[in-house]
PDB file of C-alpha atoms in Angstrom:
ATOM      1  CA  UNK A1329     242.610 146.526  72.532  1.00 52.00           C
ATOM      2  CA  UNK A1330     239.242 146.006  69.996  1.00 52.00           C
ATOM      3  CA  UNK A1331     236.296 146.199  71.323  1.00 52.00           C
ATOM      4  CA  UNK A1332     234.855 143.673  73.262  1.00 51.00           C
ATOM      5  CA  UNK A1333     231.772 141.810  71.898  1.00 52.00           C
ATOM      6  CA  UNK A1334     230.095 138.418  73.111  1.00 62.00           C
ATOM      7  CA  UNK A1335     231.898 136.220  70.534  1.00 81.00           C
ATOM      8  CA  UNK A1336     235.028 137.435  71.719  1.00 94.00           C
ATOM      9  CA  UNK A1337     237.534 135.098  73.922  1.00 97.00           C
ATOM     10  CA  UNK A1338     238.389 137.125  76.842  1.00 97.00           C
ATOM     11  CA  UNK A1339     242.144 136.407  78.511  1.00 98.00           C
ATOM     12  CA  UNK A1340     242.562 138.129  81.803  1.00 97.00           C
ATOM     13  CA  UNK A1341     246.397 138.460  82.873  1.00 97.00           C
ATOM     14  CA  UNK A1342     247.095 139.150  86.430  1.00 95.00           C
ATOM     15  CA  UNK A1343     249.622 141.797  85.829  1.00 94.00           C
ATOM     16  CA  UNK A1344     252.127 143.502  83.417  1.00 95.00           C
ATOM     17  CA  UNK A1345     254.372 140.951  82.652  1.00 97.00           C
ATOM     18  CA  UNK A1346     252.498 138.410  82.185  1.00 97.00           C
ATOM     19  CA  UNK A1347     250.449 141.195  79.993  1.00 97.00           C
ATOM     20  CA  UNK A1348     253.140 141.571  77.893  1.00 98.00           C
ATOM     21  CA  UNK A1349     254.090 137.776  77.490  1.00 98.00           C
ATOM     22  CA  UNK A1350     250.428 136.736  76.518  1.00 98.00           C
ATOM     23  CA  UNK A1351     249.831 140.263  74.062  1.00 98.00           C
ATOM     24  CA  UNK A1352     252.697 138.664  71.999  1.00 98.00           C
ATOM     25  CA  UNK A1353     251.332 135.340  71.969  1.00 98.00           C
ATOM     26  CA  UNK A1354     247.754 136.175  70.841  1.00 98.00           C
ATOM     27  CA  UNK A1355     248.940 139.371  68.703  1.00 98.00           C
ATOM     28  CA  UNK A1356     246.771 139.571  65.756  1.00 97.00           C
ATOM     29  CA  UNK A1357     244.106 137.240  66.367  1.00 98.00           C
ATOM     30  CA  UNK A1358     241.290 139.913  66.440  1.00 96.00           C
ATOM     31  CA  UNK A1359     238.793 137.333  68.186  1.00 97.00           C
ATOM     32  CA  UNK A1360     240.971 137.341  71.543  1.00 98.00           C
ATOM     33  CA  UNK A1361     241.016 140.312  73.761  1.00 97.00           C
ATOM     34  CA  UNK A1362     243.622 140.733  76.199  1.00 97.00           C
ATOM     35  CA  UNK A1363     243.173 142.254  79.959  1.00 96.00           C
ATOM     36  CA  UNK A1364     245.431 143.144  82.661  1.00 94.00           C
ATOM     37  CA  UNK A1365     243.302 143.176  85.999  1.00 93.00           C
ATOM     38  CA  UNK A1366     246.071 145.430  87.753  1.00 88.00           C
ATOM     39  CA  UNK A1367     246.522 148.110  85.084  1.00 76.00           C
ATOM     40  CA  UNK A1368     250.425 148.074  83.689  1.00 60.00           C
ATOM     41  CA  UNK A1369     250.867 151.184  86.095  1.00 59.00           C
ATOM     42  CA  UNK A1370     249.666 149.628  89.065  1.00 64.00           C
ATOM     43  CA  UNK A1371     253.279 147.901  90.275  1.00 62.00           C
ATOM     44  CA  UNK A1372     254.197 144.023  91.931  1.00 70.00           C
ATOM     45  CA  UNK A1373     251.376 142.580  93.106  1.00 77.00           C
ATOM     46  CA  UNK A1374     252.746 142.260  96.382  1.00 68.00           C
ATOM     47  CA  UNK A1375     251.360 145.471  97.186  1.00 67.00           C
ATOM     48  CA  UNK A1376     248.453 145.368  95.665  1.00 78.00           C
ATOM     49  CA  UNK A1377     244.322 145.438  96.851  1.00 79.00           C
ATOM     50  CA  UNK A1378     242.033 143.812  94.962  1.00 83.00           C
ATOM     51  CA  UNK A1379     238.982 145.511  94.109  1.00 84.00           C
ATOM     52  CA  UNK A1380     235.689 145.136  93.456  1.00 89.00           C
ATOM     53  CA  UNK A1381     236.038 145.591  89.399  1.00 91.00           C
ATOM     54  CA  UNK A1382     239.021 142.777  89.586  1.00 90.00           C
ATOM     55  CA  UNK A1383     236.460 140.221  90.724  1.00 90.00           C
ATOM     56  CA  UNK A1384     234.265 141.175  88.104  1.00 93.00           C
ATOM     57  CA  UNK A1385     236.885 141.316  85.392  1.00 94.00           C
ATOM     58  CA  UNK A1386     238.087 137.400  86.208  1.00 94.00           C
ATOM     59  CA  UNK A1387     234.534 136.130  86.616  1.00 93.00           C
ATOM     60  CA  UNK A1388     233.562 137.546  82.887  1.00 95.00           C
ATOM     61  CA  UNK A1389     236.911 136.027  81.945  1.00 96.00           C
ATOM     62  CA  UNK A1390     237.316 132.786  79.709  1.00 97.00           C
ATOM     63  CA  UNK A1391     240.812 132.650  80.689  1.00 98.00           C
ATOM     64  CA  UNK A1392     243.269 133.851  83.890  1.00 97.00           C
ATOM     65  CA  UNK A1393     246.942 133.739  82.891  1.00 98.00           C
ATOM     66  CA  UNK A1394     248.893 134.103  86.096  1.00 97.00           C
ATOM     67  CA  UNK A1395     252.714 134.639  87.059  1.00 97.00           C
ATOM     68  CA  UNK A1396     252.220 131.580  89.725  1.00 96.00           C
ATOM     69  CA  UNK A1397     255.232 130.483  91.884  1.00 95.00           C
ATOM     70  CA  UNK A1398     252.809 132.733  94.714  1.00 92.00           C
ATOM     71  CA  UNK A1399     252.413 135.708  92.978  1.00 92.00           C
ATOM     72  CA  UNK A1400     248.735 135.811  92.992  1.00 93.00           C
ATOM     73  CA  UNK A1401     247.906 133.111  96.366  1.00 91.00           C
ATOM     74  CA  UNK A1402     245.626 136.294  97.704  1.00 88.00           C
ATOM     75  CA  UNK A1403     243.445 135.616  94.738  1.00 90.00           C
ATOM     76  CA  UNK A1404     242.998 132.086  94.685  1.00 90.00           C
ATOM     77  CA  UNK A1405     239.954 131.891  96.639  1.00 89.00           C
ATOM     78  CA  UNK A1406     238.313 134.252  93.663  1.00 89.00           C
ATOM     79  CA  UNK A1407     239.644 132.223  90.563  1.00 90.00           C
ATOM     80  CA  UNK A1408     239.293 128.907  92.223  1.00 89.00           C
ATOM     81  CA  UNK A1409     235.680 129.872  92.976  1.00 88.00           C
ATOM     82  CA  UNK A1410     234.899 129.864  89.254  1.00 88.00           C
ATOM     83  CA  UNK A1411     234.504 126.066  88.216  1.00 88.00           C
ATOM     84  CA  UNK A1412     234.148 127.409  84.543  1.00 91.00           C
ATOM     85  CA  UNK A1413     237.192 129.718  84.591  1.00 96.00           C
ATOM     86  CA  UNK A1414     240.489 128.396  82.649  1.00 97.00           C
ATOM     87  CA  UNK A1415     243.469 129.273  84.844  1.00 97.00           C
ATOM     88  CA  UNK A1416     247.030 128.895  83.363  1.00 98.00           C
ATOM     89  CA  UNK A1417     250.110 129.016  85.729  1.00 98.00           C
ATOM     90  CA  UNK A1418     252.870 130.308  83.764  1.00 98.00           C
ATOM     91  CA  UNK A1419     255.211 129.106  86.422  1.00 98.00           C
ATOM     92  CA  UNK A1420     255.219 125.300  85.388  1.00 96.00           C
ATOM     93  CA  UNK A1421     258.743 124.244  85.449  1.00 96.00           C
ATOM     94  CA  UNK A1422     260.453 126.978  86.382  1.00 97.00           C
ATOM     95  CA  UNK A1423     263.609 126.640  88.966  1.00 96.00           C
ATOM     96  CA  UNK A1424     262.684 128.448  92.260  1.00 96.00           C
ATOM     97  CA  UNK A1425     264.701 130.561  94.541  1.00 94.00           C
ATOM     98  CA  UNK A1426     263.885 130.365  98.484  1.00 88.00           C
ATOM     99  CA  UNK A1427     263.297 133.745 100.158  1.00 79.00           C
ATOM    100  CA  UNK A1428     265.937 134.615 102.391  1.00 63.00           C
ATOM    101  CA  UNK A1429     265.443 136.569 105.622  1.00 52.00           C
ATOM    102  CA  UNK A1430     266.235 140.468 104.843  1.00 48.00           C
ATOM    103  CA  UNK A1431     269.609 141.293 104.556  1.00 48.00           C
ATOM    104  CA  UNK A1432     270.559 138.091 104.600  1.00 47.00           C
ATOM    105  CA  UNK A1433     273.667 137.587 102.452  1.00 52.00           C
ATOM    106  CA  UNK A1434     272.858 134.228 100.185  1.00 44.00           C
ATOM    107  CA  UNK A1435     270.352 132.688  98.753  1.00 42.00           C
ATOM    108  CA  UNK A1436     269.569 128.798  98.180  1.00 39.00           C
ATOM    109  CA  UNK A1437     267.979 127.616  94.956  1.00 42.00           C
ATOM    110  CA  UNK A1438     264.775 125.237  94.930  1.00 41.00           C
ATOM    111  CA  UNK A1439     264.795 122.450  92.855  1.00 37.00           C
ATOM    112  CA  UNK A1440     260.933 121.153  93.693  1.00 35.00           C
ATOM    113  CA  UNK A1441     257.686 123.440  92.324  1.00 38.00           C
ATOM    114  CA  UNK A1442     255.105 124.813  95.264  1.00 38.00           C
ATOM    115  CA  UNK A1443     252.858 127.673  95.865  1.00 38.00           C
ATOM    116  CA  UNK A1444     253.780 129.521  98.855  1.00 41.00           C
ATOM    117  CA  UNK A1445     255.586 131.998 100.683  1.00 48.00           C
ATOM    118  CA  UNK A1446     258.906 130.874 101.216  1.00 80.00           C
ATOM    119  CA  UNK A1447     259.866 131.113  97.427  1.00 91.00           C
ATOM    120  CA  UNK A1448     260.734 133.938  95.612  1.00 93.00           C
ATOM    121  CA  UNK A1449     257.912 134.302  93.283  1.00 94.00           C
ATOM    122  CA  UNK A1450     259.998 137.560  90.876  1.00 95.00           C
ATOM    123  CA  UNK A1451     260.815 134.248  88.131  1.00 97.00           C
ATOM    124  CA  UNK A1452     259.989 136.684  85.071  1.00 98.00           C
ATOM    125  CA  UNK A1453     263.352 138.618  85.929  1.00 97.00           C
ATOM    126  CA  UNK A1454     265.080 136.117  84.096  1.00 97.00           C
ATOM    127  CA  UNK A1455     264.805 136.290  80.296  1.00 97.00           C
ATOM    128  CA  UNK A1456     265.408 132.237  80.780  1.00 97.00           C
ATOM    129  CA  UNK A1457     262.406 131.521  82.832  1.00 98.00           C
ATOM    130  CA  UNK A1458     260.519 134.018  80.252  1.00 98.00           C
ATOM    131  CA  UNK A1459     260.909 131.666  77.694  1.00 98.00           C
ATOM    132  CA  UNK A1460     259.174 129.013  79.996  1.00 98.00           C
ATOM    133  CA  UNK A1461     255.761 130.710  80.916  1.00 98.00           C
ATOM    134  CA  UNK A1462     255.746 131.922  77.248  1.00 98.00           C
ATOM    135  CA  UNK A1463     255.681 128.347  76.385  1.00 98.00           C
ATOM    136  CA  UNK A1464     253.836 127.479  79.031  1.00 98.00           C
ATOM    137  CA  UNK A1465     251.014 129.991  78.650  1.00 98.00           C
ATOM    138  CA  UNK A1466     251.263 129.291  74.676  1.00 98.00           C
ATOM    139  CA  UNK A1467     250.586 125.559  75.061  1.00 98.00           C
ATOM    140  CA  UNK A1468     247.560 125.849  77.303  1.00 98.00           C
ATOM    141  CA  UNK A1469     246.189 128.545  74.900  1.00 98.00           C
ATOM    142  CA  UNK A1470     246.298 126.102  71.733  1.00 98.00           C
ATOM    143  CA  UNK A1471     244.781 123.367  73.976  1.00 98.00           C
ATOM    144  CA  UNK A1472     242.085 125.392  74.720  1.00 98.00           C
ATOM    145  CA  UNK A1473     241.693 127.308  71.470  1.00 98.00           C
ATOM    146  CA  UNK A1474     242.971 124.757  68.809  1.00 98.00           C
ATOM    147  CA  UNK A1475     241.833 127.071  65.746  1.00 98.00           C
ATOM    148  CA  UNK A1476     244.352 129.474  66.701  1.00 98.00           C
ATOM    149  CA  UNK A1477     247.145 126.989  67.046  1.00 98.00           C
ATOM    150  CA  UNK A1478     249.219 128.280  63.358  1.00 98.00           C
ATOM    151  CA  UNK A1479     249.235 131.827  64.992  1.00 98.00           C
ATOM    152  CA  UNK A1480     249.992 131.176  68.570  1.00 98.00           C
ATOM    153  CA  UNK A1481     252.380 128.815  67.726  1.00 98.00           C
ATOM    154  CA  UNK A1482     254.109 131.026  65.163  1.00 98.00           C
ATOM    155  CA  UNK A1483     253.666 134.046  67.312  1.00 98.00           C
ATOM    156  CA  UNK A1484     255.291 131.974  70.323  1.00 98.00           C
ATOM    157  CA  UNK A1485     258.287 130.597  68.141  1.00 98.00           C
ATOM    158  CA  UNK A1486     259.245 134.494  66.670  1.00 98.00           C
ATOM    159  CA  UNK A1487     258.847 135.830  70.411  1.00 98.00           C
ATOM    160  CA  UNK A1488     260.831 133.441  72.082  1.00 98.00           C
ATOM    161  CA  UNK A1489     263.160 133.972  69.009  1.00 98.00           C
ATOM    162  CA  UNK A1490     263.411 137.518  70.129  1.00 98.00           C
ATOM    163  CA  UNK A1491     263.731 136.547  73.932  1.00 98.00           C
ATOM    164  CA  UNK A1492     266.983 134.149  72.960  1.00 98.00           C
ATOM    165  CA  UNK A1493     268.824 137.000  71.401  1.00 98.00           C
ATOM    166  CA  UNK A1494     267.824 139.107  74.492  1.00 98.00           C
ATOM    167  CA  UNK A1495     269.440 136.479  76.718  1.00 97.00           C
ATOM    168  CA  UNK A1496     272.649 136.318  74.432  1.00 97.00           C
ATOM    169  CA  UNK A1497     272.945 140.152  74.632  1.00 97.00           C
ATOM    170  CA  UNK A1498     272.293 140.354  78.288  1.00 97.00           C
ATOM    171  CA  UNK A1499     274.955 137.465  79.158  1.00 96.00           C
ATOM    172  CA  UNK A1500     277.795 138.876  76.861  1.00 96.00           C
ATOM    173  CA  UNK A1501     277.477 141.878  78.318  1.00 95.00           C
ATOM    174  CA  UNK A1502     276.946 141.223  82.222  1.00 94.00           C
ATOM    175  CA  UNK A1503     280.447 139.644  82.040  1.00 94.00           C
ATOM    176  CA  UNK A1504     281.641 142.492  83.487  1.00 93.00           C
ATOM    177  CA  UNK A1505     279.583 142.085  86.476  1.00 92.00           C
ATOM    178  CA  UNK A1506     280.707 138.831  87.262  1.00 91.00           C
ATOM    179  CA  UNK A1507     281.100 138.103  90.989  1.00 90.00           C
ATOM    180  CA  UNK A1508     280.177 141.970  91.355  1.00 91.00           C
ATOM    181  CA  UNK A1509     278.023 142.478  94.508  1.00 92.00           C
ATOM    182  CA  UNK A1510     274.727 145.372  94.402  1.00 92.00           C
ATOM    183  CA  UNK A1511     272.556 146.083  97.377  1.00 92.00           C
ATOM    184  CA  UNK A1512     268.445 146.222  95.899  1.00 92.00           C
ATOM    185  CA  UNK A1513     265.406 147.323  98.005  1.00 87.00           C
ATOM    186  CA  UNK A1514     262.908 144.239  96.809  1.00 83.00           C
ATOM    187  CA  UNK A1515     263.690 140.787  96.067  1.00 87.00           C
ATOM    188  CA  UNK A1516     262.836 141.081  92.010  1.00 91.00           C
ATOM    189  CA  UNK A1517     266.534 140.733  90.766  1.00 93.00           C
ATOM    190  CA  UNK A1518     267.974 137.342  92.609  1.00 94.00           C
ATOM    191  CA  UNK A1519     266.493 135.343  89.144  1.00 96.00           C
ATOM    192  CA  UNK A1520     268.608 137.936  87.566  1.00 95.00           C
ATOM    193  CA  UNK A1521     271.654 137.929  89.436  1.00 94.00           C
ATOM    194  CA  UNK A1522     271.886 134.062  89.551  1.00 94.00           C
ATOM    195  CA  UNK A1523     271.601 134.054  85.726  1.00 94.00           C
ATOM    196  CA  UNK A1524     274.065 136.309  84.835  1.00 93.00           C
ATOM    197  CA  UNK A1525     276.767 135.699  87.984  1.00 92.00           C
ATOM    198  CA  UNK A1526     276.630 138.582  89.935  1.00 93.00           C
ATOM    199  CA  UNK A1527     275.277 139.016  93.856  1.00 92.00           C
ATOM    200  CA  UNK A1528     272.501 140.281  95.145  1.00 93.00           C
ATOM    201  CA  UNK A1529     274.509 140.889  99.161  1.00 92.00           C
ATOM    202  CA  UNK A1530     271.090 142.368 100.609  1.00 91.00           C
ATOM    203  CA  UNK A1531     267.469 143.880 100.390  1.00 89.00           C
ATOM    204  CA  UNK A1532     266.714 146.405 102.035  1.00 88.00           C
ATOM    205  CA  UNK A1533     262.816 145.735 102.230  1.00 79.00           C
ATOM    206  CA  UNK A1534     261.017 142.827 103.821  1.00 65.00           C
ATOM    207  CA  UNK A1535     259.250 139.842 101.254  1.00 59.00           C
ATOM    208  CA  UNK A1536     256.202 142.079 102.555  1.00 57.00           C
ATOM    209  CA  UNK A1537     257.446 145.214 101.758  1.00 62.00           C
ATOM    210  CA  UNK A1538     258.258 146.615 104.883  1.00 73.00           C
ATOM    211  CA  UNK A1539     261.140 149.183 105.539  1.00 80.00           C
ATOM    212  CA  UNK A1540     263.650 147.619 107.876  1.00 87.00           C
ATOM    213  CA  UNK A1541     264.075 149.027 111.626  1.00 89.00           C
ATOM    214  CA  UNK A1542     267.007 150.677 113.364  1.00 92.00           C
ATOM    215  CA  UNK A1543     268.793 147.338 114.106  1.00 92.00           C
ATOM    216  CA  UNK A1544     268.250 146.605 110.392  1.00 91.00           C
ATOM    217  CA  UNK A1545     269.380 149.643 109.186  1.00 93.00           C
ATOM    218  CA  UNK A1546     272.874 149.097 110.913  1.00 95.00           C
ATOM    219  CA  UNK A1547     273.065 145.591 109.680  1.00 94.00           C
ATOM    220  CA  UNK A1548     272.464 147.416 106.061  1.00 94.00           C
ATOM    221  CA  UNK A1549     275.329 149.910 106.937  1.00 95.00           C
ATOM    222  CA  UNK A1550     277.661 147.011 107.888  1.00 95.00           C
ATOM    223  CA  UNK A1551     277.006 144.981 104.643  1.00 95.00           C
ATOM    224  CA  UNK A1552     277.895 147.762 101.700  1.00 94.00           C
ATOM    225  CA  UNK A1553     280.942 148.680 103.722  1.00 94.00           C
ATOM    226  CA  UNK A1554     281.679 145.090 103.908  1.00 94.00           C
ATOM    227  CA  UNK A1555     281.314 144.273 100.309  1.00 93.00           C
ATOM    228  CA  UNK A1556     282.244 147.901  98.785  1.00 91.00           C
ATOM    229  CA  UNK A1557     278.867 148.522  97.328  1.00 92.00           C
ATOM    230  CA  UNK A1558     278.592 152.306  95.581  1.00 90.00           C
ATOM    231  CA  UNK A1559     275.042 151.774  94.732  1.00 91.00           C
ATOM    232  CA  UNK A1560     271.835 151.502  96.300  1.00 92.00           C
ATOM    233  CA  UNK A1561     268.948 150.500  93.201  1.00 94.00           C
ATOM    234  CA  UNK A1562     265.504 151.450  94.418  1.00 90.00           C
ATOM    235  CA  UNK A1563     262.251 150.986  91.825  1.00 88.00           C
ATOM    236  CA  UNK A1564     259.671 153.258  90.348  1.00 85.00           C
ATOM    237  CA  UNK A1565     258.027 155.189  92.860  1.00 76.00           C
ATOM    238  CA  UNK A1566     259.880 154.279  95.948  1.00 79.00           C
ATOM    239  CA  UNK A1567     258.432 156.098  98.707  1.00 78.00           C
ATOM    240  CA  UNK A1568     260.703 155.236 101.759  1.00 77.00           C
ATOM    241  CA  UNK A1569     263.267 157.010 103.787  1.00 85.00           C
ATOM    242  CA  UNK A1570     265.742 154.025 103.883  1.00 90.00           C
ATOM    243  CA  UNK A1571     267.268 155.211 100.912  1.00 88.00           C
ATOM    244  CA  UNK A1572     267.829 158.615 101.751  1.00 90.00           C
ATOM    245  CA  UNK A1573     269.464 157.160 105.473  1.00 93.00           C
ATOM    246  CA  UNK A1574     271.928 154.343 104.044  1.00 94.00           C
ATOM    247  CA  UNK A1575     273.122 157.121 101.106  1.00 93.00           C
ATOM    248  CA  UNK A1576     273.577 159.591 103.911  1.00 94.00           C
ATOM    249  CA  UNK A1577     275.533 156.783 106.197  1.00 94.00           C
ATOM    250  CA  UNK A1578     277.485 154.712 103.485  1.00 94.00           C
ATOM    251  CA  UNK A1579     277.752 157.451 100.452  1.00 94.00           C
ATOM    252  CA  UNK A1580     276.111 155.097  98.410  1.00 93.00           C
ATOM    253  CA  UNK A1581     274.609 156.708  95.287  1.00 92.00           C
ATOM    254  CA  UNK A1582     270.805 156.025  94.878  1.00 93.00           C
ATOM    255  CA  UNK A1583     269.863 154.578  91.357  1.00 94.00           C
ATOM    256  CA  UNK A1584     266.236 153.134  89.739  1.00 94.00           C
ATOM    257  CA  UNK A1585     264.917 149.605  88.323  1.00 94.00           C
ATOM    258  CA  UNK A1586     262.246 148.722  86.963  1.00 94.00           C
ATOM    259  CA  UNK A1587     261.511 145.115  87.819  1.00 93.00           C
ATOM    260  CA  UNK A1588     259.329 145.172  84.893  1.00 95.00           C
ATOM    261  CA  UNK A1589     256.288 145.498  86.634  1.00 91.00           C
ATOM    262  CA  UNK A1590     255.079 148.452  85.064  1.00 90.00           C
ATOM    263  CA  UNK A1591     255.610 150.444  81.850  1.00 91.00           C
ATOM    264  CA  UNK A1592     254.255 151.325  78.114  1.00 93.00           C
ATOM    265  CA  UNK A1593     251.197 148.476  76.334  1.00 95.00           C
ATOM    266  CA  UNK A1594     254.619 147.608  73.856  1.00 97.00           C
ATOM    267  CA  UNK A1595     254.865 144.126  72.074  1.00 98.00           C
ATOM    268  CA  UNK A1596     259.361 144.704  72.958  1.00 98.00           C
ATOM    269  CA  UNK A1597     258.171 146.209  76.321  1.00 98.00           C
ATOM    270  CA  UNK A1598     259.851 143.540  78.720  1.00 98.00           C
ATOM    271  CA  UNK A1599     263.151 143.375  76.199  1.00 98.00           C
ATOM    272  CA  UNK A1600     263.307 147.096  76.528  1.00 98.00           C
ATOM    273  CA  UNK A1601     262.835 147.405  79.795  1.00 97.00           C
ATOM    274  CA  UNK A1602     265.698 144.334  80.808  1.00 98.00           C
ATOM    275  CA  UNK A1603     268.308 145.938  78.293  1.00 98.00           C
ATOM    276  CA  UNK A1604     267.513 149.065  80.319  1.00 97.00           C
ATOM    277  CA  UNK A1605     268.183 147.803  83.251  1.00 96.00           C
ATOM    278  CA  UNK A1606     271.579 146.141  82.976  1.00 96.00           C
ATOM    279  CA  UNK A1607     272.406 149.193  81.343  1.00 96.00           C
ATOM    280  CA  UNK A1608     271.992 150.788  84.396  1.00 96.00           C
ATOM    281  CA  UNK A1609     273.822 148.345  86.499  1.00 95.00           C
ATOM    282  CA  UNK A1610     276.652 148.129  84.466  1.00 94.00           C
ATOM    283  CA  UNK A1611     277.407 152.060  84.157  1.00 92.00           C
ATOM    284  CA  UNK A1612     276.739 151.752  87.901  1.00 91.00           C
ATOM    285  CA  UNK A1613     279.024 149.071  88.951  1.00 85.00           C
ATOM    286  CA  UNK A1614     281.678 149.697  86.291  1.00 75.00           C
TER     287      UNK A1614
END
């Protein structure tokens, strides 16, 4: 990232992926600097506490670029505050999913756009509704910055050129997990799974992240029996036992993904990390 000065336009992301969508959109325009307020380690911000150098970082920025579709409601009170901070929602337009209760075995599509709880806010999962906030967080960027519109918009056309081929690759090769059913411990692959025709049957965790009880954990058991699931797919730095108990009771194997919310400051970072992980569904499943 150069060097900050005072002439510099300051864009503050709200975390990885939307890190990752904006570097390629302002890539090479050495007057924009690019920020991530949780750091591309940090994880979904579901779990995550803001601190005292977040504030700071969105109330020196010019612009917040944020997931939307509730990702970042705990933080509205902060950017909303600022009357002279730019705010882009890179949600606009995107098809939402409505959370399900855990371990619930469907899931019902929303056709209207709101912020809150009861939607499934994991919409960068699907290299379709990529496409959308990059053009979404594109457009507001050349109607803010207009001298930058040949790059941005050149930039925005060769990523979104990259994220088409990434969608024909993924679907050609998840027909062979058509109609095939996986068990996940977060809600971060239902975008996924309804774009490419396979079932998410159950999460393990709560939309809050909790690990489920004893009554929960026999519901879990009943479910991959039911539906012949061989894999449980946990993320980076799981820390739970729930894992360890439903391998033990079902024989499941226990397998990662990385819901791309964390991983290497990479222009191809969030088409390396997707072709990764149907990679590791597929030798899974199949």
């Amino acid at each position: 990232t150069p060097p900050v000065t005072n002439d510099n336009i300051l864009l503050v992301t709200s975390f990885y992926p939307i890190y990752i969508f904006t570097l390629n959109i302002v890539d090479s325009i050495d007057e924009i600097n690019v920020s991530c307020m949780a750091e591309q380690n940090t994880g979904c911000l579901h779990d995550y506490q803001i601190l005292s150098q977040d504030a700071k970082l969105i109330a020196d920025a010019d612009v917040f670029i944020i997931n939307g579709a509730g990702m970042e409601t705990f933080l509205e009170d902060i950017y909303m505050s600022n009357e002279n901070l730019k705010v882009i929602d890179s949600s606009k337009g995107v098809t939402l999913i409505e959370n399900c209760d855990e371990h619930h075995e469907n899931h019902n599509e929303e056709t209207h756009h709101d912020h809150n709880h009861s939607v499934n806010s994991h919409i960068w999962m699907s290299p379709e509704n990529a496409k959308l906030q990059v053009e979404n967080i594109a457009e507001s960027l050349v109607s803010f910055y207009p001298q930058y519109k040949s790059v941005i918009e050149k930039n925005k056309n060769d990523y979104i050129n990259r994220l088409t081929e990434l969608s024909e690759e993924l679907s050609g090769k998840a027909e062979a997990l058509k109609n095939e059913n996986i068990i996940t411990f977060h809600e971060s692959y239902d975008y996924l799974a309804s774009e490419y025709g396979f079932n998410v049957v159950a999460t393990v965790e709560s939309h809050e992240g909790a690990e489920p009880s004893a009554k929960g954990l026999a519901e879990l058991v009943e479910i991959i029996e039911k539906h012949n699931v061989n894999v449980l797919f946990t993320e980076p730095d799981y820390k739970g036992s729930s894992a360890t108990i439903l391998s033990n009771e079902t024989g499941a194997r226990i397998l990662t993904l990385n819901p791309v919310i964390r991983g290497e400051v990479s222009l191809t970072a969030y088409e390396d990390i997707m072709r990764a992980n149907l990679e590791t569904i597929l030798k899974a499943v199949k």
